[in-house]
Amino acid sequence: MVGSRTGRPPVQRAPRRPAGRPRSPRDNTLRLLVLRARKAWDRPLTAYYLIFGSSLLITVLGLVMVYSASMITALQLSLPGSFFFRKQFLAASIGTVLLLIAMRVPVKLHRALAYPMLAGAVFLMILVQVPGIGMAVNGNQNWISLGGSFQIQPSEFGKLALVLWGADLLARKQDKGMLAQWKHMLVPLVPGTFLLLGLIMLGGDMGTAIILTAILFGLLWLAGAPTRLFGGVLAVAVTIGFILIKTSPNRMSRLACIGATEPGPNDTCWQAVHGIYALASGGLFGSGLGASVEKWGQLPEAHTDFIFAITGEELGLAGTLSVLALFAALGYAGIRVAGRTEDPFVRYAAGGVTTWITAQAVINVGAVLGLLPIAGVPLPLFSYGGSALLPTMFAIGLLIAFARDEPAARAALAMRQPRFGRKRAAVRGSEGAAGPRRWNTMRRRASAARSSGER
């Protein structure tokens, strides 16, 4: 047959498939960047850097915005323009010391401090209700005067006390295998929390009570509470909250201001509406740092509860999204620490702190955006208020200590040495290997220098 020497018909080969479209350099670059980001995200010290970096940036940006938002309020009160900034800076300095201490204190000592801290918080909350000692601010009896312009709000320290005490309590019961019974899961955690809630509600601070309730639910969730038990406690809390809101005209008016676009009769929604005005006038990049209009007496509590609105007006959407991204990074890092540890106390404490900071940030931002009622809680690490800043920074120190205490993170930190130390070690090693030769070389150089007449 033609075309075949053996007489056999030629083999019909299948046509070769065309090669796939070659990847462009841009696709390879994006893929490489994604792989590098995943690798960096899975490193042992990622949570440590996220917690430390995001909390530092939030605090520093908060100091800047406190100075900008409080200047007009201070001048209206015949005070220096930097009055509130100086107080906040002092609180941040003390909080930094507390953060460093919390970073270095062993976990056992944190557990030992849980019960004394809870007893101290309860004692201070009782003192708040004593006439002549406690004082009212904006209608809430939750403050103790320390003399002059310095005040303390014990309920803020109650959040930290509840986290440490609840984490230690649940960890002890888990070690004994008692959390399988619902009564051991609820008692005495729920009654102790209700004691704190009762003392707070005597002063009328509904916002702080909501945060403590969120911490309680976060601890129960981490402890593995059954759905029915969790739902039952949630139903009781919602019922009590509904009764407290329904019986208070002030709380009912705040609830009615959700989504308001007009101040309404008697300007009941003035603060909520002007917070929206501030955010709306900021645009994409804001009017500029210090150029806010709403802080000139239009927006109440511009440097405390509504500092996020001033941030949106002066730094725009870019500034507010940056703040939200920092809080999201902090929350993710806290969840990662709680999920990777094998120590029950660390898991409950890290989860409690993360629930506290995240829930408070959501409630504050939601109120400014008009999505939630105004609860009167500050934005963590950002708003003005030393009583809120000090325990929050101590809690951040706890998270950093827990992130450093992970086995992989401990190993990574142990392998690291200061550059100066590495250089000295390298020099010593080289001296041990070729010390006499280098010494002889130096002697020859020295003798050559002296022979040339140099002294």
GROMACS .gro file of C-alpha atoms in nm:
model
  455
    1MET     CA    1   0.000   0.000   0.000
    2VAL     CA    2   0.120   0.341  -0.077
    3GLY     CA    3   0.281   0.519   0.213
    4SER     CA    4   0.360   0.202   0.409
    5ARG     CA    5   0.668  -0.021   0.368
    6THR     CA    6   0.506  -0.314   0.547
    7GLY     CA    7   0.194  -0.300   0.344
    8ARG     CA    8  -0.014  -0.204   0.644
    9PRO     CA    9  -0.235   0.104   0.637
   10PRO     CA   10  -0.083   0.404   0.812
   11VAL     CA   11  -0.185   0.458   1.173
   12GLN     CA   12  -0.429   0.742   1.208
   13ARG     CA   13  -0.312   0.940   1.508
   14ALA     CA   14  -0.549   1.162   1.698
   15PRO     CA   15  -0.494   1.528   1.630
   16ARG     CA   16  -0.291   1.701   1.897
   17ARG     CA   17  -0.496   1.922   2.121
   18PRO     CA   18  -0.397   2.283   2.114
   19ALA     CA   19  -0.206   2.392   2.419
   20GLY     CA   20  -0.392   2.598   2.676
   21ARG     CA   21  -0.367   2.970   2.682
   22PRO     CA   22  -0.035   3.064   2.840
   23ARG     CA   23  -0.065   3.256   3.160
   24SER     CA   24   0.021   3.617   3.135
   25PRO     CA   25   0.288   3.766   3.364
   26ARG     CA   26   0.012   3.956   3.541
   27ASP     CA   27  -0.171   3.631   3.631
   28ASN     CA   28   0.152   3.479   3.760
   29THR     CA   29   0.220   3.788   3.969
   30LEU     CA   30  -0.127   3.783   4.124
   31ARG     CA   31  -0.097   3.412   4.198
   32LEU     CA   32   0.242   3.467   4.359
   33LEU     CA   33   0.104   3.749   4.572
   34VAL     CA   34  -0.188   3.534   4.685
   35LEU     CA   35   0.044   3.250   4.781
   36ARG     CA   36   0.270   3.486   4.973
   37ALA     CA   37  -0.029   3.638   5.155
   38ARG     CA   38  -0.156   3.293   5.256
   39LYS     CA   39   0.188   3.193   5.374
   40ALA     CA   40   0.222   3.511   5.580
   41TRP     CA   41  -0.132   3.466   5.715
   42ASP     CA   42  -0.050   3.117   5.846
   43ARG     CA   43   0.269   3.214   6.024
   44PRO     CA   44   0.279   3.153   6.401
   45LEU     CA   45   0.323   3.521   6.490
   46THR     CA   46   0.047   3.655   6.264
   47ALA     CA   47  -0.205   3.692   6.550
   48TYR     CA   48   0.060   3.857   6.769
   49TYR     CA   49   0.142   4.119   6.506
   50LEU     CA   50  -0.225   4.177   6.420
   51ILE     CA   51  -0.326   4.238   6.781
   52PHE     CA   52  -0.030   4.458   6.861
   53GLY     CA   53  -0.037   4.655   6.535
   54SER     CA   54  -0.413   4.708   6.505
   55SER     CA   55  -0.456   4.810   6.869
   56LEU     CA   56  -0.161   5.050   6.843
   57LEU     CA   57  -0.299   5.213   6.528
   58ILE     CA   58  -0.650   5.241   6.675
   59THR     CA   59  -0.515   5.406   6.991
   60VAL     CA   60  -0.291   5.651   6.806
   61LEU     CA   61  -0.562   5.746   6.557
   62GLY     CA   62  -0.804   5.779   6.848
   63LEU     CA   63  -0.573   6.026   7.021
   64VAL     CA   64  -0.559   6.234   6.704
   65MET     CA   65  -0.936   6.234   6.664
   66VAL     CA   66  -0.996   6.308   7.034
   67TYR     CA   67  -0.779   6.616   7.000
   68SER     CA   68  -0.963   6.727   6.686
   69ALA     CA   69  -1.315   6.650   6.810
   70SER     CA   70  -1.278   6.784   7.166
   71MET     CA   71  -1.106   7.114   7.097
   72ILE     CA   72  -1.426   7.318   7.044
   73THR     CA   73  -1.599   7.154   7.343
   74ALA     CA   74  -1.304   7.243   7.565
   75LEU     CA   75  -1.306   7.605   7.449
   76GLN     CA   76  -1.681   7.628   7.508
   77LEU     CA   77  -1.621   7.514   7.867
   78SER     CA   78  -1.349   7.785   7.909
   79LEU     CA   79  -1.080   7.518   7.915
   80PRO     CA   80  -0.758   7.491   7.711
   81GLY     CA   81  -0.813   7.343   7.368
   82SER     CA   82  -0.591   7.043   7.447
   83PHE     CA   83  -0.757   6.971   7.784
   84PHE     CA   84  -0.932   6.647   7.686
   85PHE     CA   85  -0.641   6.536   7.470
   86ARG     CA   86  -0.396   6.568   7.759
   87LYS     CA   87  -0.620   6.362   7.985
   88GLN     CA   88  -0.660   6.098   7.716
   89PHE     CA   89  -0.286   6.093   7.650
   90LEU     CA   90  -0.221   6.043   8.023
   91ALA     CA   91  -0.470   5.756   8.029
   92ALA     CA   92  -0.309   5.604   7.719
   93SER     CA   93   0.035   5.626   7.884
   94ILE     CA   94  -0.091   5.451   8.197
   95GLY     CA   95  -0.275   5.201   7.980
   96THR     CA   96   0.046   5.125   7.791
   97VAL     CA   97   0.215   5.037   8.121
   98LEU     CA   98  -0.080   4.810   8.207
   99LEU     CA   99  -0.059   4.651   7.862
  100LEU     CA  100   0.311   4.576   7.904
  101ILE     CA  101   0.248   4.430   8.249
  102ALA     CA  102  -0.035   4.212   8.118
  103MET     CA  103   0.195   4.091   7.840
  104ARG     CA  104   0.461   3.971   8.083
  105VAL     CA  105   0.246   3.835   8.364
  106PRO     CA  106   0.213   3.453   8.356
  107VAL     CA  107  -0.125   3.296   8.291
  108LYS     CA  108  -0.136   3.152   8.644
  109LEU     CA  109  -0.111   3.500   8.793
  110HIS     CA  110  -0.392   3.624   8.569
  111ARG     CA  111  -0.608   3.343   8.701
  112ALA     CA  112  -0.512   3.431   9.055
  113LEU     CA  113  -0.616   3.793   8.997
  114ALA     CA  114  -0.964   3.696   8.874
  115TYR     CA  115  -1.142   3.675   9.211
  116PRO     CA  116  -0.976   3.981   9.373
  117MET     CA  117  -1.055   4.185   9.062
  118LEU     CA  118  -1.420   4.073   9.068
  119ALA     CA  119  -1.450   4.157   9.440
  120GLY     CA  120  -1.292   4.499   9.382
  121ALA     CA  121  -1.525   4.577   9.092
  122VAL     CA  122  -1.833   4.479   9.295
  123PHE     CA  123  -1.713   4.691   9.589
  124LEU     CA  124  -1.660   4.996   9.369
  125MET     CA  125  -2.001   4.949   9.203
  126ILE     CA  126  -2.160   4.948   9.547
  127LEU     CA  127  -1.974   5.266   9.637
  128VAL     CA  128  -2.122   5.432   9.329
  129GLN     CA  129  -2.467   5.411   9.487
  130VAL     CA  130  -2.352   5.562   9.819
  131PRO     CA  131  -2.462   5.928   9.847
  132GLY     CA  132  -2.168   6.164   9.855
  133ILE     CA  133  -1.934   5.918   9.683
  134GLY     CA  134  -2.106   5.831   9.358
  135MET     CA  135  -2.188   6.096   9.105
  136ALA     CA  136  -2.420   6.119   8.805
  137VAL     CA  137  -2.303   6.204   8.451
  138ASN     CA  138  -2.561   6.252   8.176
  139GLY     CA  139  -2.829   6.105   8.401
  140ASN     CA  140  -2.640   5.783   8.486
  141GLN     CA  141  -2.519   5.722   8.841
  142ASN     CA  142  -2.209   5.522   8.750
  143TRP     CA  143  -1.914   5.740   8.843
  144ILE     CA  144  -1.685   5.803   9.140
  145SER     CA  145  -1.503   6.134   9.167
  146LEU     CA  146  -1.128   6.113   9.232
  147GLY     CA  147  -1.088   6.485   9.285
  148GLY     CA  148  -1.068   6.769   9.038
  149SER     CA  149  -1.162   6.670   8.686
  150PHE     CA  150  -1.071   6.301   8.730
  151GLN     CA  151  -1.345   6.043   8.758
  152ILE     CA  152  -1.363   5.666   8.740
  153GLN     CA  153  -1.640   5.440   8.611
  154PRO     CA  154  -1.620   5.106   8.797
  155SER     CA  155  -1.852   4.931   8.552
  156GLU     CA  156  -1.578   4.947   8.287
  157PHE     CA  157  -1.351   4.744   8.514
  158GLY     CA  158  -1.642   4.508   8.575
  159LYS     CA  159  -1.610   4.395   8.210
  160LEU     CA  160  -1.250   4.287   8.263
  161ALA     CA  161  -1.337   4.125   8.595
  162LEU     CA  162  -1.620   3.925   8.438
  163VAL     CA  163  -1.393   3.800   8.158
  164LEU     CA  164  -1.118   3.679   8.393
  165TRP     CA  165  -1.352   3.536   8.657
  166GLY     CA  166  -1.577   3.363   8.403
  167ALA     CA  167  -1.279   3.219   8.214
  168ASP     CA  168  -1.120   3.083   8.532
  169LEU     CA  169  -1.452   2.942   8.655
  170LEU     CA  170  -1.532   2.761   8.331
  171ALA     CA  171  -1.174   2.635   8.293
  172ARG     CA  172  -1.180   2.479   8.641
  173LYS     CA  173  -1.512   2.311   8.573
  174GLN     CA  174  -1.393   2.183   8.237
  175ASP     CA  175  -1.087   2.028   8.396
  176LYS     CA  176  -1.317   1.844   8.636
  177GLY     CA  177  -1.558   1.739   8.361
  178MET     CA  178  -1.849   1.930   8.510
  179LEU     CA  179  -1.957   2.132   8.207
  180ALA     CA  180  -2.160   1.842   8.073
  181GLN     CA  181  -2.429   1.933   8.328
  182TRP     CA  182  -2.622   2.250   8.257
  183LYS     CA  183  -2.642   2.354   8.622
  184HIS     CA  184  -2.264   2.363   8.653
  185MET     CA  185  -2.244   2.561   8.331
  186LEU     CA  186  -2.488   2.826   8.454
  187VAL     CA  187  -2.410   2.840   8.827
  188PRO     CA  188  -2.250   3.056   8.953
  189LEU     CA  189  -2.161   3.225   8.623
  190VAL     CA  190  -2.510   3.353   8.541
  191PRO     CA  191  -2.598   3.465   8.899
  192GLY     CA  192  -2.262   3.645   8.927
  193THR     CA  193  -2.322   3.823   8.597
  194PHE     CA  194  -2.672   3.920   8.706
  195LEU     CA  195  -2.524   4.069   9.023
  196LEU     CA  196  -2.300   4.293   8.813
  197LEU     CA  197  -2.590   4.376   8.581
  198GLY     CA  198  -2.810   4.471   8.875
  199LEU     CA  199  -2.550   4.707   9.019
  200ILE     CA  200  -2.502   4.867   8.677
  201MET     CA  201  -2.872   4.905   8.611
  202LEU     CA  202  -2.917   5.078   8.947
  203GLY     CA  203  -2.728   5.362   8.786
  204GLY     CA  204  -2.926   5.341   8.462
  205ASP     CA  205  -2.637   5.245   8.230
  206MET     CA  206  -2.811   5.021   7.979
  207GLY     CA  207  -2.523   5.026   7.731
  208THR     CA  208  -2.267   4.874   7.967
  209ALA     CA  209  -2.525   4.615   8.074
  210ILE     CA  210  -2.561   4.508   7.711
  211ILE     CA  211  -2.185   4.461   7.682
  212LEU     CA  212  -2.174   4.245   7.996
  213THR     CA  213  -2.461   4.037   7.859
  214ALA     CA  214  -2.269   3.988   7.534
  215ILE     CA  215  -1.963   3.871   7.732
  216LEU     CA  216  -2.182   3.622   7.921
  217PHE     CA  217  -2.321   3.478   7.598
  218GLY     CA  218  -1.973   3.463   7.448
  219LEU     CA  219  -1.847   3.258   7.743
  220LEU     CA  220  -2.147   3.025   7.729
  221TRP     CA  221  -2.099   2.976   7.355
  222LEU     CA  222  -1.732   2.886   7.402
  223ALA     CA  223  -1.824   2.648   7.682
  224GLY     CA  224  -2.044   2.458   7.440
  225ALA     CA  225  -2.383   2.544   7.586
  226PRO     CA  226  -2.665   2.346   7.420
  227THR     CA  227  -2.888   2.535   7.181
  228ARG     CA  228  -3.193   2.507   7.406
  229LEU     CA  229  -3.002   2.630   7.709
  230PHE     CA  230  -2.842   2.912   7.512
  231GLY     CA  231  -3.176   3.009   7.364
  232GLY     CA  232  -3.343   3.003   7.705
  233VAL     CA  233  -3.089   3.239   7.861
  234LEU     CA  234  -3.111   3.463   7.554
  235ALA     CA  235  -3.493   3.473   7.580
  236VAL     CA  236  -3.473   3.573   7.947
  237ALA     CA  237  -3.221   3.848   7.868
  238VAL     CA  238  -3.431   3.982   7.580
  239THR     CA  239  -3.743   3.984   7.799
  240ILE     CA  240  -3.570   4.174   8.078
  241GLY     CA  241  -3.424   4.418   7.826
  242PHE     CA  242  -3.764   4.476   7.667
  243ILE     CA  243  -3.920   4.550   8.005
  244LEU     CA  244  -3.641   4.793   8.096
  245ILE     CA  245  -3.676   4.975   7.763
  246LYS     CA  246  -4.056   4.980   7.772
  247THR     CA  247  -4.068   5.131   8.121
  248SER     CA  248  -3.824   5.413   8.041
  249PRO     CA  249  -3.935   5.705   7.818
  250ASN     CA  250  -3.573   5.799   7.755
  251ARG     CA  251  -3.488   5.450   7.624
  252MET     CA  252  -3.807   5.440   7.418
  253SER     CA  253  -3.715   5.769   7.253
  254ARG     CA  254  -3.370   5.631   7.166
  255LEU     CA  255  -3.530   5.325   7.015
  256ALA     CA  256  -3.759   5.546   6.808
  257CYS     CA  257  -3.459   5.732   6.660
  258ILE     CA  258  -3.335   5.429   6.464
  259GLY     CA  259  -3.313   5.535   6.099
  260ALA     CA  260  -3.434   5.889   6.174
  261THR     CA  261  -3.359   6.157   5.916
  262GLU     CA  262  -3.519   6.451   6.098
  263PRO     CA  263  -3.468   6.573   6.457
  264GLY     CA  264  -3.837   6.515   6.525
  265PRO     CA  265  -4.057   6.687   6.786
  266ASN     CA  266  -3.864   6.853   7.068
  267ASP     CA  267  -3.542   6.752   6.888
  268THR     CA  268  -3.552   6.405   7.045
  269CYS     CA  269  -3.341   6.261   6.762
  270TRP     CA  270  -3.104   6.557   6.735
  271GLN     CA  271  -2.788   6.361   6.817
  272ALA     CA  272  -2.870   6.065   6.591
  273VAL     CA  273  -2.959   6.288   6.294
  274HIS     CA  274  -2.653   6.511   6.324
  275GLY     CA  275  -2.434   6.204   6.344
  276ILE     CA  276  -2.572   6.104   6.004
  277TYR     CA  277  -2.516   6.460   5.879
  278ALA     CA  278  -2.151   6.440   5.982
  279LEU     CA  279  -2.097   6.111   5.801
  280ALA     CA  280  -2.282   6.229   5.491
  281SER     CA  281  -2.082   6.551   5.458
  282GLY     CA  282  -1.748   6.369   5.475
  283GLY     CA  283  -1.761   6.221   5.128
  284LEU     CA  284  -1.488   5.987   5.012
  285PHE     CA  285  -1.183   6.147   5.174
  286GLY     CA  286  -1.341   6.392   5.420
  287SER     CA  287  -1.322   6.763   5.469
  288GLY     CA  288  -0.978   6.745   5.627
  289LEU     CA  289  -0.843   6.685   5.975
  290GLY     CA  290  -0.980   6.952   6.209
  291ALA     CA  291  -1.228   7.088   5.953
  292SER     CA  292  -1.543   6.933   6.099
  293VAL     CA  293  -1.852   7.154   6.118
  294GLU     CA  294  -2.070   6.933   6.339
  295LYS     CA  295  -1.828   6.950   6.633
  296TRP     CA  296  -1.901   7.324   6.666
  297GLY     CA  297  -2.184   7.256   6.909
  298GLN     CA  298  -2.417   7.076   6.667
  299LEU     CA  299  -2.328   6.718   6.757
  300PRO     CA  300  -2.338   6.631   7.130
  301GLU     CA  301  -2.066   6.403   7.268
  302ALA     CA  302  -1.855   6.451   6.958
  303HIS     CA  303  -1.536   6.329   7.127
  304THR     CA  304  -1.691   6.034   7.316
  305ASP     CA  305  -1.985   5.832   7.186
  306PHE     CA  306  -1.999   5.997   6.841
  307ILE     CA  307  -1.630   6.031   6.761
  308PHE     CA  308  -1.682   5.787   6.473
  309ALA     CA  309  -1.912   6.045   6.309
  310ILE     CA  310  -1.644   6.316   6.336
  311THR     CA  311  -1.395   6.069   6.189
  312GLY     CA  312  -1.624   6.019   5.891
  313GLU     CA  313  -1.668   6.393   5.845
  314GLU     CA  314  -1.297   6.477   5.860
  315LEU     CA  315  -1.140   6.163   5.709
  316GLY     CA  316  -1.430   6.050   5.491
  317LEU     CA  317  -1.527   5.701   5.393
  318ALA     CA  318  -1.161   5.603   5.363
  319GLY     CA  319  -1.100   5.691   5.727
  320THR     CA  320  -1.405   5.511   5.864
  321LEU     CA  321  -1.336   5.198   5.658
  322SER     CA  322  -0.977   5.200   5.786
  323VAL     CA  323  -1.100   5.208   6.145
  324LEU     CA  324  -1.345   4.925   6.076
  325ALA     CA  325  -1.071   4.723   5.906
  326LEU     CA  326  -0.847   4.761   6.213
  327PHE     CA  327  -1.125   4.640   6.442
  328ALA     CA  328  -1.193   4.349   6.204
  329ALA     CA  329  -0.824   4.251   6.214
  330LEU     CA  330  -0.824   4.273   6.593
  331GLY     CA  331  -1.137   4.059   6.617
  332TYR     CA  332  -1.001   3.798   6.375
  333ALA     CA  333  -0.674   3.774   6.566
  334GLY     CA  334  -0.860   3.727   6.895
  335ILE     CA  335  -1.072   3.448   6.746
  336ARG     CA  336  -0.758   3.286   6.607
  337VAL     CA  337  -0.590   3.291   6.949
  338ALA     CA  338  -0.899   3.140   7.113
  339GLY     CA  339  -0.928   2.871   6.847
  340ARG     CA  340  -0.566   2.754   6.843
  341THR     CA  341  -0.490   2.726   7.211
  342GLU     CA  342  -0.515   2.408   7.416
  343ASP     CA  343  -0.548   2.589   7.750
  344PRO     CA  344  -0.917   2.624   7.848
  345PHE     CA  345  -0.857   2.944   8.045
  346VAL     CA  346  -0.680   3.107   7.753
  347ARG     CA  347  -0.959   3.005   7.517
  348TYR     CA  348  -1.234   3.147   7.739
  349ALA     CA  349  -1.042   3.463   7.828
  350ALA     CA  350  -0.940   3.536   7.468
  351GLY     CA  351  -1.293   3.471   7.348
  352GLY     CA  352  -1.440   3.690   7.621
  353VAL     CA  353  -1.209   3.982   7.544
  354THR     CA  354  -1.277   3.949   7.171
  355THR     CA  355  -1.653   3.940   7.233
  356TRP     CA  356  -1.628   4.245   7.458
  357ILE     CA  357  -1.433   4.464   7.216
  358THR     CA  358  -1.616   4.349   6.903
  359ALA     CA  359  -1.965   4.384   7.053
  360GLN     CA  360  -1.888   4.728   7.192
  361ALA     CA  361  -1.750   4.846   6.858
  362VAL     CA  362  -2.054   4.713   6.672
  363ILE     CA  363  -2.297   4.880   6.914
  364ASN     CA  364  -2.116   5.215   6.895
  365VAL     CA  365  -2.079   5.218   6.517
  366GLY     CA  366  -2.433   5.088   6.470
  367ALA     CA  367  -2.570   5.375   6.680
  368VAL     CA  368  -2.372   5.633   6.482
  369LEU     CA  369  -2.498   5.486   6.154
  370GLY     CA  370  -2.857   5.495   6.279
  371LEU     CA  371  -2.893   5.117   6.267
  372LEU     CA  372  -2.908   5.065   6.645
  373PRO     CA  373  -3.038   5.273   6.935
  374ILE     CA  374  -2.790   5.506   7.102
  375ALA     CA  375  -2.656   5.302   7.394
  376GLY     CA  376  -2.400   5.549   7.524
  377VAL     CA  377  -2.098   5.319   7.496
  378PRO     CA  378  -1.761   5.447   7.369
  379LEU     CA  379  -1.570   5.307   7.075
  380PRO     CA  380  -1.297   5.086   7.231
  381LEU     CA  381  -0.946   5.233   7.229
  382PHE     CA  382  -1.074   5.522   7.018
  383SER     CA  383  -1.322   5.738   7.210
  384TYR     CA  384  -1.235   5.975   7.492
  385GLY     CA  385  -1.251   5.824   7.840
  386GLY     CA  386  -0.977   5.693   8.064
  387SER     CA  387  -1.207   5.460   8.259
  388ALA     CA  388  -1.282   5.273   7.937
  389LEU     CA  389  -0.930   5.292   7.796
  390LEU     CA  390  -0.740   5.145   8.093
  391PRO     CA  391  -0.917   4.808   8.126
  392THR     CA  392  -0.938   4.775   7.748
  393MET     CA  393  -0.562   4.816   7.708
  394PHE     CA  394  -0.504   4.566   7.987
  395ALA     CA  395  -0.732   4.325   7.797
  396ILE     CA  396  -0.529   4.386   7.480
  397GLY     CA  397  -0.219   4.295   7.680
  398LEU     CA  398  -0.392   3.970   7.772
  399LEU     CA  399  -0.453   3.889   7.406
  400ILE     CA  400  -0.091   3.967   7.319
  401ALA     CA  401   0.031   3.744   7.603
  402PHE     CA  402  -0.194   3.462   7.486
  403ALA     CA  403  -0.078   3.504   7.126
  404ARG     CA  404   0.286   3.486   7.237
  405ASP     CA  405   0.214   3.179   7.450
  406GLU     CA  406   0.110   2.957   7.159
  407PRO     CA  407   0.360   2.671   7.113
  408ALA     CA  408   0.445   2.769   6.755
  409ALA     CA  409   0.473   3.136   6.849
  410ARG     CA  410   0.696   3.052   7.145
  411ALA     CA  411   0.924   2.852   6.919
  412ALA     CA  412   0.937   3.133   6.662
  413LEU     CA  413   1.019   3.391   6.929
  414ALA     CA  414   1.284   3.167   7.086
  415MET     CA  415   1.464   3.139   6.752
  416ARG     CA  416   1.486   3.514   6.724
  417GLN     CA  417   1.779   3.705   6.868
  418PRO     CA  418   1.870   4.071   6.845
  419ARG     CA  419   2.094   4.152   6.552
  420PHE     CA  420   2.357   4.287   6.785
  421GLY     CA  421   2.357   3.959   6.973
  422ARG     CA  422   2.387   3.758   6.653
  423LYS     CA  423   2.682   3.968   6.539
  424ARG     CA  424   2.858   3.921   6.870
  425ALA     CA  425   2.792   3.547   6.857
  426ALA     CA  426   2.930   3.532   6.505
  427VAL     CA  427   3.242   3.723   6.609
  428ARG     CA  428   3.296   3.495   6.906
  429GLY     CA  429   3.255   3.188   6.687
  430SER     CA  430   3.503   3.318   6.434
  431GLU     CA  431   3.749   3.401   6.712
  432GLY     CA  432   3.718   3.049   6.844
  433ALA     CA  433   3.790   2.906   6.499
  434ALA     CA  434   4.076   3.136   6.391
  435GLY     CA  435   4.157   3.346   6.692
  436PRO     CA  436   4.540   3.320   6.692
  437ARG     CA  437   4.565   3.389   6.319
  438ARG     CA  438   4.361   3.710   6.348
  439TRP     CA  439   4.560   3.811   6.654
  440ASN     CA  440   4.889   3.758   6.473
  441THR     CA  441   4.760   3.958   6.178
  442MET     CA  442   4.666   4.243   6.408
  443ARG     CA  443   5.010   4.225   6.572
  444ARG     CA  444   5.183   4.247   6.234
  445ARG     CA  445   4.966   4.546   6.138
  446ALA     CA  446   5.043   4.716   6.468
  447SER     CA  447   5.418   4.662   6.433
  448ALA     CA  448   5.404   4.791   6.075
  449ALA     CA  449   5.227   5.101   6.196
  450ARG     CA  450   5.483   5.163   6.464
  451SER     CA  451   5.773   5.111   6.222
  452SER     CA  452   5.639   5.384   5.998
  453GLY     CA  453   5.668   5.633   6.276
  454GLU     CA  454   5.297   5.644   6.378
  455ARG     CA  455   5.211   5.647   6.748
   0.00000   0.00000   0.00000
